[in-house]
CSV table of C-alpha atoms and ligand atoms in Angstrom, one decimal:
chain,number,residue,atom,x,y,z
A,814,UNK,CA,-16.5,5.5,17.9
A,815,UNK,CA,-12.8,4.8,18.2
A,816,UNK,CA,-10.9,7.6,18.6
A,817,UNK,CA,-8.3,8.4,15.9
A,818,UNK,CA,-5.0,11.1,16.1
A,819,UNK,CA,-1.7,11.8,14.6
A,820,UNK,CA,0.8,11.1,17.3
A,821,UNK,CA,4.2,9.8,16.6
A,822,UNK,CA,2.4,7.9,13.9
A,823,UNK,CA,-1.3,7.0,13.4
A,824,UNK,CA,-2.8,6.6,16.8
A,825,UNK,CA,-6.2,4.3,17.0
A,826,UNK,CA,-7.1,4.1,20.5
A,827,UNK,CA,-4.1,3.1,21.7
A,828,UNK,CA,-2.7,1.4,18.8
A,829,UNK,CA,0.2,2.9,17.0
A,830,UNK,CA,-0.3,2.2,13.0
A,831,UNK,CA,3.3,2.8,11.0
A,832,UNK,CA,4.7,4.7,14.1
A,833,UNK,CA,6.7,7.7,13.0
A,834,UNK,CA,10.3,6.6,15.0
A,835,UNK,CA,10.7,3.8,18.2
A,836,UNK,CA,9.3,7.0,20.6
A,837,UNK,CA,6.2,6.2,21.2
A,838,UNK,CA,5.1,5.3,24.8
A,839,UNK,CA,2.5,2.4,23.5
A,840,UNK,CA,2.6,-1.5,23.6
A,841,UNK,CA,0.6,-2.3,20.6
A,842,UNK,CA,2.3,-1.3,16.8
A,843,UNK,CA,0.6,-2.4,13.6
A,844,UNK,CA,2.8,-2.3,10.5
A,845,UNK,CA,0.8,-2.1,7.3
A,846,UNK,CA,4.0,-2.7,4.8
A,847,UNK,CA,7.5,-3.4,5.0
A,848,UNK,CA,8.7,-0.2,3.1
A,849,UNK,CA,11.0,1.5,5.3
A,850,UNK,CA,8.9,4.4,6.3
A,851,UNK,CA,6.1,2.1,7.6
A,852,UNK,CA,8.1,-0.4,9.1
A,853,UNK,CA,9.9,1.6,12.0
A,854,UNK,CA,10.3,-1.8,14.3
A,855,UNK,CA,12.2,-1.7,17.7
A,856,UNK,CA,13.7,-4.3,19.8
A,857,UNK,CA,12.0,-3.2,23.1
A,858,UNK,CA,10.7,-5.7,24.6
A,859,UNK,CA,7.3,-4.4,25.7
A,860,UNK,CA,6.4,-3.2,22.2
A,861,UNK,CA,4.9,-5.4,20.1
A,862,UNK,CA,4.6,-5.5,16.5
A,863,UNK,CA,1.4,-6.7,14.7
A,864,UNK,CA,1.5,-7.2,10.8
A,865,UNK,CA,1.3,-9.8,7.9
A,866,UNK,CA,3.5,-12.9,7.6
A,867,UNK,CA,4.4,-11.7,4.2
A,868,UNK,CA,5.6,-8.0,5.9
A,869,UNK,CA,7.8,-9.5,8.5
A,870,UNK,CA,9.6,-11.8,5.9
A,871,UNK,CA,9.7,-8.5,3.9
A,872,UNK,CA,11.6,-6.4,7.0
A,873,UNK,CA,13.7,-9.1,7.9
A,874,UNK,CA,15.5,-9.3,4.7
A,875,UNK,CA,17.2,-5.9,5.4
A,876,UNK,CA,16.5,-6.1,9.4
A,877,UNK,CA,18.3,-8.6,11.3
A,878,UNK,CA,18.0,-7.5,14.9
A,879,UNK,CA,15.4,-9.3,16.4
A,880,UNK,CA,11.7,-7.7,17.6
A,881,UNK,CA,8.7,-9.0,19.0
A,882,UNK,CA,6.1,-9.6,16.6
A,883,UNK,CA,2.6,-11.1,16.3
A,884,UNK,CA,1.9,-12.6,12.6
A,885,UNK,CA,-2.0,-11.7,11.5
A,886,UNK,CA,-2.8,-13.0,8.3
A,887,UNK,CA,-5.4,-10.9,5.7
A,888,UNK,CA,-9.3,-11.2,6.9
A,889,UNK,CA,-9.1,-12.4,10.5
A,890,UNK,CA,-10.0,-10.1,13.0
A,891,UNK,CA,-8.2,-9.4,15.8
A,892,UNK,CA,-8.3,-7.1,18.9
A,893,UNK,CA,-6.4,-4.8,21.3
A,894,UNK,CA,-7.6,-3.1,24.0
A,895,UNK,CA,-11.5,-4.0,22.8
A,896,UNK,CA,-10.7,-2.0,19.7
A,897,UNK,CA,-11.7,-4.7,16.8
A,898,UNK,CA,-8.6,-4.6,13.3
A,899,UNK,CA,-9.0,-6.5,10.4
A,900,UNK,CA,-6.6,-6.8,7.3
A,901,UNK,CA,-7.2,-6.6,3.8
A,902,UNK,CA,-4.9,-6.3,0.8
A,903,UNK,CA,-3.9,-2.8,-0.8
A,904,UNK,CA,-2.8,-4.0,-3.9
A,905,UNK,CA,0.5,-2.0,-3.4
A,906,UNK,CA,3.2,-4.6,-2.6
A,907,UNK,CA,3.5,-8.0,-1.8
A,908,UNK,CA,1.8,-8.5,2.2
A,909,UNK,CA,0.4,-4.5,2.5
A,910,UNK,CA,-2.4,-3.9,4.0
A,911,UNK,CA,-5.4,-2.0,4.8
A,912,UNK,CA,-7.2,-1.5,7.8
A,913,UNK,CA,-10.6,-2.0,9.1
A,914,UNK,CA,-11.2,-1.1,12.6
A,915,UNK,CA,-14.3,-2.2,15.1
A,916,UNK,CA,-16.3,-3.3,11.2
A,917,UNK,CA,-15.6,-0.1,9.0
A,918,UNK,CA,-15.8,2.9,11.7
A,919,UNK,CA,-12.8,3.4,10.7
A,920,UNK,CA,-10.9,2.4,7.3
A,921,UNK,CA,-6.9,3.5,7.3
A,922,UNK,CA,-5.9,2.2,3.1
A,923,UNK,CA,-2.1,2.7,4.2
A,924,UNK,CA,-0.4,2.8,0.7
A,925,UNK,CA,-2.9,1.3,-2.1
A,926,UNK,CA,-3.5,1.3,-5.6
A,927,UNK,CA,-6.3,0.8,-8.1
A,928,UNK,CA,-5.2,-1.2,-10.5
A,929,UNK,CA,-4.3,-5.0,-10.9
A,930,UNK,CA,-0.5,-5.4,-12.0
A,931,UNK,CA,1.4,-8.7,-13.0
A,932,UNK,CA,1.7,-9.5,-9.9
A,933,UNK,CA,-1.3,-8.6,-7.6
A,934,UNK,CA,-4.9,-7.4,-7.8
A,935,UNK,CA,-5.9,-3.9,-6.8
A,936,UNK,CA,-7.3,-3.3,-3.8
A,937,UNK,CA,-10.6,-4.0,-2.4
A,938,UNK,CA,-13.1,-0.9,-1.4
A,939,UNK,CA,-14.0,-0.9,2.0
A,940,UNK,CA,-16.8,0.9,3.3
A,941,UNK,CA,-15.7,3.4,5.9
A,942,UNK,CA,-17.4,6.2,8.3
A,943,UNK,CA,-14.4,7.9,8.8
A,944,UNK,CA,-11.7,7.1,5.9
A,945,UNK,CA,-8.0,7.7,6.3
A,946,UNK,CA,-6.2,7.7,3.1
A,947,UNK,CA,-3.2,8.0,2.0
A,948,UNK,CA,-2.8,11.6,-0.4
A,949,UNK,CA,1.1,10.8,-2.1
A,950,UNK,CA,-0.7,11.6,-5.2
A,951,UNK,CA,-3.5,13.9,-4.4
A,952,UNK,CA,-3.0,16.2,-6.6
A,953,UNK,CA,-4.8,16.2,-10.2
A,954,UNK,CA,-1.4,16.8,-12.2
A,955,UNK,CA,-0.7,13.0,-11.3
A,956,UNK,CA,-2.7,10.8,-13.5
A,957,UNK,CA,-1.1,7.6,-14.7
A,958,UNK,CA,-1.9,6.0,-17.9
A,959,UNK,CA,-3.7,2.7,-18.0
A,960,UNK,CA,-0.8,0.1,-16.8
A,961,UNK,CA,-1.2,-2.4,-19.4
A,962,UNK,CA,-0.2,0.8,-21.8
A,963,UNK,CA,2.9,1.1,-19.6
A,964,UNK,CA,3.6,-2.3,-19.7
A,965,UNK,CA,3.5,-2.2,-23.8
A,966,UNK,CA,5.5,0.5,-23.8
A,967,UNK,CA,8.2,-0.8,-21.5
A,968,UNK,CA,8.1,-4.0,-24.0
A,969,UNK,CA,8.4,-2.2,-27.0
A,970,UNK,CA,11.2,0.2,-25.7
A,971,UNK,CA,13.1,-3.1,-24.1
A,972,UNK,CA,13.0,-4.9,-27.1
A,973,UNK,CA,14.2,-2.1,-29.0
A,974,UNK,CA,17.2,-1.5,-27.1
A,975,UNK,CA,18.2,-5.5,-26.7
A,976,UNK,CA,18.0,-5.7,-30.6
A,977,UNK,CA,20.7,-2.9,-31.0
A,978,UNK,CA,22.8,-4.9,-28.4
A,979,UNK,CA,22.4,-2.9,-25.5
A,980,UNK,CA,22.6,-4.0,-21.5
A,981,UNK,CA,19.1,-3.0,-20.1
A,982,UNK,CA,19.8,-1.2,-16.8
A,983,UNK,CA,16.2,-0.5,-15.5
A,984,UNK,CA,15.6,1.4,-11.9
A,985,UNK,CA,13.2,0.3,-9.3
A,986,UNK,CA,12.4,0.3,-5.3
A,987,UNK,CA,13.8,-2.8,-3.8
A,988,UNK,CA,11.0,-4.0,-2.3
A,989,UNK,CA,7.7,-3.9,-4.7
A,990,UNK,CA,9.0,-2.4,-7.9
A,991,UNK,CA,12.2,-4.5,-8.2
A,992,UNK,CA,9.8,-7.7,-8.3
A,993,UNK,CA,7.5,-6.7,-10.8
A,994,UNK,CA,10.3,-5.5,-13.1
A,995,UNK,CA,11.6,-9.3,-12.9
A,996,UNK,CA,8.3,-10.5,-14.0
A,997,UNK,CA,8.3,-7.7,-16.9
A,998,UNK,CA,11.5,-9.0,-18.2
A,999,UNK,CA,10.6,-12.8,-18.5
A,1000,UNK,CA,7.1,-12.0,-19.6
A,1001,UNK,CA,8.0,-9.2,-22.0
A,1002,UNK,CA,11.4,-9.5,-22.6
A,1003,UNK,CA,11.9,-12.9,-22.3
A,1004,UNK,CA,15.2,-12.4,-20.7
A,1005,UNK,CA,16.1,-13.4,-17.4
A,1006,UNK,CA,17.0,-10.4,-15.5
A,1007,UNK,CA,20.3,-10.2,-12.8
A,1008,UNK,CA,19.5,-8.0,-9.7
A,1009,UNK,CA,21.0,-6.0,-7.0
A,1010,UNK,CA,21.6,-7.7,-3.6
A,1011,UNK,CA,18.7,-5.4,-2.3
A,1012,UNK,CA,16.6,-6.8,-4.6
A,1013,UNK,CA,17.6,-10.5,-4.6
A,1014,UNK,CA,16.5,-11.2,-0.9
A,1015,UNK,CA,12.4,-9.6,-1.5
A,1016,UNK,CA,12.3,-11.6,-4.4
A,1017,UNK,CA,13.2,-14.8,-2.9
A,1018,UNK,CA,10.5,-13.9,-0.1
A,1019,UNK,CA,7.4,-12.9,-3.1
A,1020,UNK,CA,8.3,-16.4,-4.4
A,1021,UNK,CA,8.2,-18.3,-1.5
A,1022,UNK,CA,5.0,-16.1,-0.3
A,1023,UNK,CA,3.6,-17.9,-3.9
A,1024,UNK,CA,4.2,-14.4,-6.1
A,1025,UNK,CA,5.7,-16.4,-9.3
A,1026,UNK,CA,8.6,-13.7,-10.7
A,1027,UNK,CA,9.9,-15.7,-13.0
A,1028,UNK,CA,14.0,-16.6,-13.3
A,1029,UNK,CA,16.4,-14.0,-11.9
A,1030,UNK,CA,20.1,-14.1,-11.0
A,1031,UNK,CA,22.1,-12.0,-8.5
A,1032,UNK,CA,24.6,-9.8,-10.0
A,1033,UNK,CA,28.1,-11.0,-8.9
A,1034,UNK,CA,30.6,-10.3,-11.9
A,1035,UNK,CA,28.8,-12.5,-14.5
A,1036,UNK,CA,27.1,-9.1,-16.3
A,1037,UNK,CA,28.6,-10.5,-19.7
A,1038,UNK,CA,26.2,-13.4,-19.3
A,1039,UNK,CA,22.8,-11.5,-18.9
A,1040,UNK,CA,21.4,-8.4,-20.9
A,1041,UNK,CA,18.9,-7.6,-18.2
A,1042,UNK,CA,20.5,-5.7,-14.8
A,1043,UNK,CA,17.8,-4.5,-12.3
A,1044,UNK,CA,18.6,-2.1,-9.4
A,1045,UNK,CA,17.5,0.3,-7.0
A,1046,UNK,CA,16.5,3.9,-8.7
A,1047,UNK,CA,19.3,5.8,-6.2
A,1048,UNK,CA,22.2,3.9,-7.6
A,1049,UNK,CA,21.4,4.8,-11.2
A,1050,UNK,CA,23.8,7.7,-11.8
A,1051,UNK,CA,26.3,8.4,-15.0
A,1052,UNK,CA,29.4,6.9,-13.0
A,1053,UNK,CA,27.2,3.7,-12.5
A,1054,UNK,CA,26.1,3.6,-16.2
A,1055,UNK,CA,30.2,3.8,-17.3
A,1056,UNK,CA,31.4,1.2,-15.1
A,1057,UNK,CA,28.9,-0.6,-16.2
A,1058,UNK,CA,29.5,-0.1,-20.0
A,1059,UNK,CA,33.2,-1.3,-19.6
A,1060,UNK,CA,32.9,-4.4,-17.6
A,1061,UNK,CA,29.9,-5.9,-19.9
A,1062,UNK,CA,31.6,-4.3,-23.2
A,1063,UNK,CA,28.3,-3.2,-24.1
A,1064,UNK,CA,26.6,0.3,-24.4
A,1065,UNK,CA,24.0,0.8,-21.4
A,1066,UNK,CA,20.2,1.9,-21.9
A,1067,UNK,CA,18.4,2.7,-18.7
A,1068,UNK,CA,15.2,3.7,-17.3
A,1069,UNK,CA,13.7,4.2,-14.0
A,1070,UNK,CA,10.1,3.3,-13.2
A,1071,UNK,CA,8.7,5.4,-10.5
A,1072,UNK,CA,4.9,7.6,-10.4
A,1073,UNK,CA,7.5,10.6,-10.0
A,1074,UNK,CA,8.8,12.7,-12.6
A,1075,UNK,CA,11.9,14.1,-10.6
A,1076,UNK,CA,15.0,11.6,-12.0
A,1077,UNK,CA,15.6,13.8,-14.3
A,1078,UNK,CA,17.7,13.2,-17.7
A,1079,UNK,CA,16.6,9.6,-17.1
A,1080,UNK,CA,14.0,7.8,-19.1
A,1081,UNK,CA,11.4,7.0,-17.1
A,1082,UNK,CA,8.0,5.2,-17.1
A,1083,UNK,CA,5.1,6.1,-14.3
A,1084,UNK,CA,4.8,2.5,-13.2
A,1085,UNK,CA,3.4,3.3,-9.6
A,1086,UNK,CA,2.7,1.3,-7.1
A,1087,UNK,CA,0.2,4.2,-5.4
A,1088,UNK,CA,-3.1,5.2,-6.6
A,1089,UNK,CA,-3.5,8.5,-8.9
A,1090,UNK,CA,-5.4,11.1,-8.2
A,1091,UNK,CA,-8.1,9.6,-10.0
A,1092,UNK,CA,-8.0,6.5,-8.2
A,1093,UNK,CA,-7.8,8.4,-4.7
A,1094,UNK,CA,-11.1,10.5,-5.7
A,1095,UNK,CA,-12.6,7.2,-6.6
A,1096,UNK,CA,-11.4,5.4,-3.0
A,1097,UNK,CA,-13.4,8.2,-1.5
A,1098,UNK,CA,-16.4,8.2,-3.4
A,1099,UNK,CA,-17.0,4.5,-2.8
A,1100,UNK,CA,-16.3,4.1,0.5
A,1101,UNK,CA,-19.0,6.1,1.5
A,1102,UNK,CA,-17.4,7.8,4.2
A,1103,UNK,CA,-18.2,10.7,5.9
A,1104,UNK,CA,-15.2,12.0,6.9
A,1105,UNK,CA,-12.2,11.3,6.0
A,1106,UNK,CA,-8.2,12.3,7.0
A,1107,UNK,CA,-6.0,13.0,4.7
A,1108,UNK,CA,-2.0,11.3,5.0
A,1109,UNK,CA,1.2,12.0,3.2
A,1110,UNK,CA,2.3,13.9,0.0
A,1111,UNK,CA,-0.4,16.5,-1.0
A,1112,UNK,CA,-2.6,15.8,2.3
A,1113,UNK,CA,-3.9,19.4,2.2
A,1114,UNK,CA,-4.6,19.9,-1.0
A,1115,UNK,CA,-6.5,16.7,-1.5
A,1116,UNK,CA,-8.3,17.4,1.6
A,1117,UNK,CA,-9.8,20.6,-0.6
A,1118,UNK,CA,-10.5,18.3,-3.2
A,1119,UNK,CA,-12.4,16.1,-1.7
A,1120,UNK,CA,-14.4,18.9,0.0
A,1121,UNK,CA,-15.0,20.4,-3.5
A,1122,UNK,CA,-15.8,17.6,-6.0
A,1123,UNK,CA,-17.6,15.2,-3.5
A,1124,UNK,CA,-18.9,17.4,-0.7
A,1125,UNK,CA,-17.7,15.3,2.1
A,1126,UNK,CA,-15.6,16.8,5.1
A,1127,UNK,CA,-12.2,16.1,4.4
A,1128,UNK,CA,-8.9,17.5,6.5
A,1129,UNK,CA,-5.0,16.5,6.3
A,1130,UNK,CA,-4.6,14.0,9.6
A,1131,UNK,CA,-2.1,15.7,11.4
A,1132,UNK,CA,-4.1,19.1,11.7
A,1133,UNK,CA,-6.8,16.9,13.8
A,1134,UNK,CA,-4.9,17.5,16.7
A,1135,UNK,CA,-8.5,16.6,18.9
A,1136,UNK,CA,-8.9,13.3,20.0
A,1137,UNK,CA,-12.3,12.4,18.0
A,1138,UNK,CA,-14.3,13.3,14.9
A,1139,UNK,CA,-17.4,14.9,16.9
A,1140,UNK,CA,-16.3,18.0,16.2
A,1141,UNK,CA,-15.2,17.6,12.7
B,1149,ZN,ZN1,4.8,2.0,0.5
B,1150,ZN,ZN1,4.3,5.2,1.9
């Protein structure tokens, strides 16, 4: 049985997975997505850093210093230090992945949802003995409608807005929910959307990875041309929204699309690209695992969930402070 720990990051064997910061003493770093709390890369020269060719595209749009890293594409096993990894998609963004180590001991889903969007499938199931899963959402007051609801509702709100004129100023994460808002405004809208610098570089690399977007334009003092503007959620604020209103002569309507309900006085739409609750319980139950480690978010309070619905032992990861499951 591998042994599994929280220290400075996931620790399998002696594998760091998404390390926590450049501190740990290891050789071996897998990086299961490029979003910048996963993707803590360093220059040393000792380390190296195992992921998908689709992640390190993903990192090095915002990331020029150099680092060593080993490309592993999805479902070809690999191994370090005789431990056996194996990649598989997570449905979450474009090149994340989940793990299976030495053939389903142990399963680590990273960040993963349940749900095919208009740009990827959801994840696959893997059968696990010991599970780790991520809890961002494990907490039963987060339960996200069905997504093609969201996406009518996005449509219908979009088209509303663009028929009384307006410039469509919608809020997404650069890497991940940027891109499917570009496809949403060519499919739905039918309007080819402008985008933030941030945004302009992942969607060049989800083309070229095969990840069709549709057209999209980088922002650069041409707003009276477009009625679509795409950006990152932080830079949505009222100053933004005025500026914005004088230089295109237009009045703004804007929305963010996030599974959190914090922007507040801010439309929003849960368009996550992490499971629910629902879709966490259901990870769990069809895994077959028998234990499993909770990770991020509302790790403790799923772990009682899964304990009290399912039966099956279930504690937050970074309370396992023992080196293996024996004594679980
Ligand atoms: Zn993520
Ligand atoms: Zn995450």
């Amino acid at each position: 049985m591998a042994k599994i720990k929280h220290e400075k990051g996931v620790l399998v064997e002696d594998t760091v997975i998404d390390p926590d910061n450049n501190s740990a003493k290891k050789k071996n770093f897998i990086i299961t997505h490029a979003h910048s709390d996963h993707a803590k890369v360093s220059k040393a020269k000792e380390k190296t850093f195992f992921m998908t060719p689709e992640t390190k595209n993903l990192i090095k749009t915002r990331n020029t210093k150099e680092f060593n890293v080993k490309e592993i594409p999805f479902k070809k096993k690999f191994s370090l230090d005789s431990t056996e990894f194996e990649f598989f998609h997570s449905g979450h963004i474009l090149g994340s992945t989940q793990i299976r180590v030495n053939g389903g001991e142990i399963v680590l889903t990273s960040d993963f949802k349940l749900t095919d969007s208009v740009l990827f499938d959801k994840a696959e199931i893997l059968q696990a003995e010991t599970l780790v899963i991520e809890s961002t959402f494990g907490s039963p007051e987060y339960v996200f409608p069905e997504r093609k609801k969201i996406y009518e509702k996005i449509e219908k709100w979009g088209k509303q807005e663009l028929k009384e004129n307006k410039l469509l100023v919608l809020g997404g994460y650069s890497i991940g929910k940027a891109q499917e808002l570009t496809k949403l405004s060519n499919k739905f809208l039918d309007e080819i959307p402008l985008v933030h610098q941030t945004i302009f570089e992942p969607n060049k690399v989800y083309e070229k990875s095969g990840t069709k977007l549709g057209k999209f334009e980088l922002l650069n003092h041409n707003l009276k041309e477009f009625n679509v503007l795409i950006i990152p959620p932080h830079l949505l604020n009222p100053d933004l929204i005025t500026a914005l209103e004088i230089s295109s002569g237009r009045k703004v309507s804007s929305a963010v699309f996030s599974g959190w309900n914090g922007f507040r006085g801010t439309k929003s739409f849960p368009l996550s690209d992490h499971a629910d609750f629902n879709q966490l319980l259901k990870y769990v139950k069809e895994s077959g695992a028998k234990n499993v480690l909770t990770n991020h978010g509302f790790a403790e309070q799923f772990a009682s969930s899964i304990r009290r619905k399912l039966g099956v032992n279930a504690r937050p990861l970074n309370k396992s402070s023992q080196s293996n499951l024996l004594d679980f």
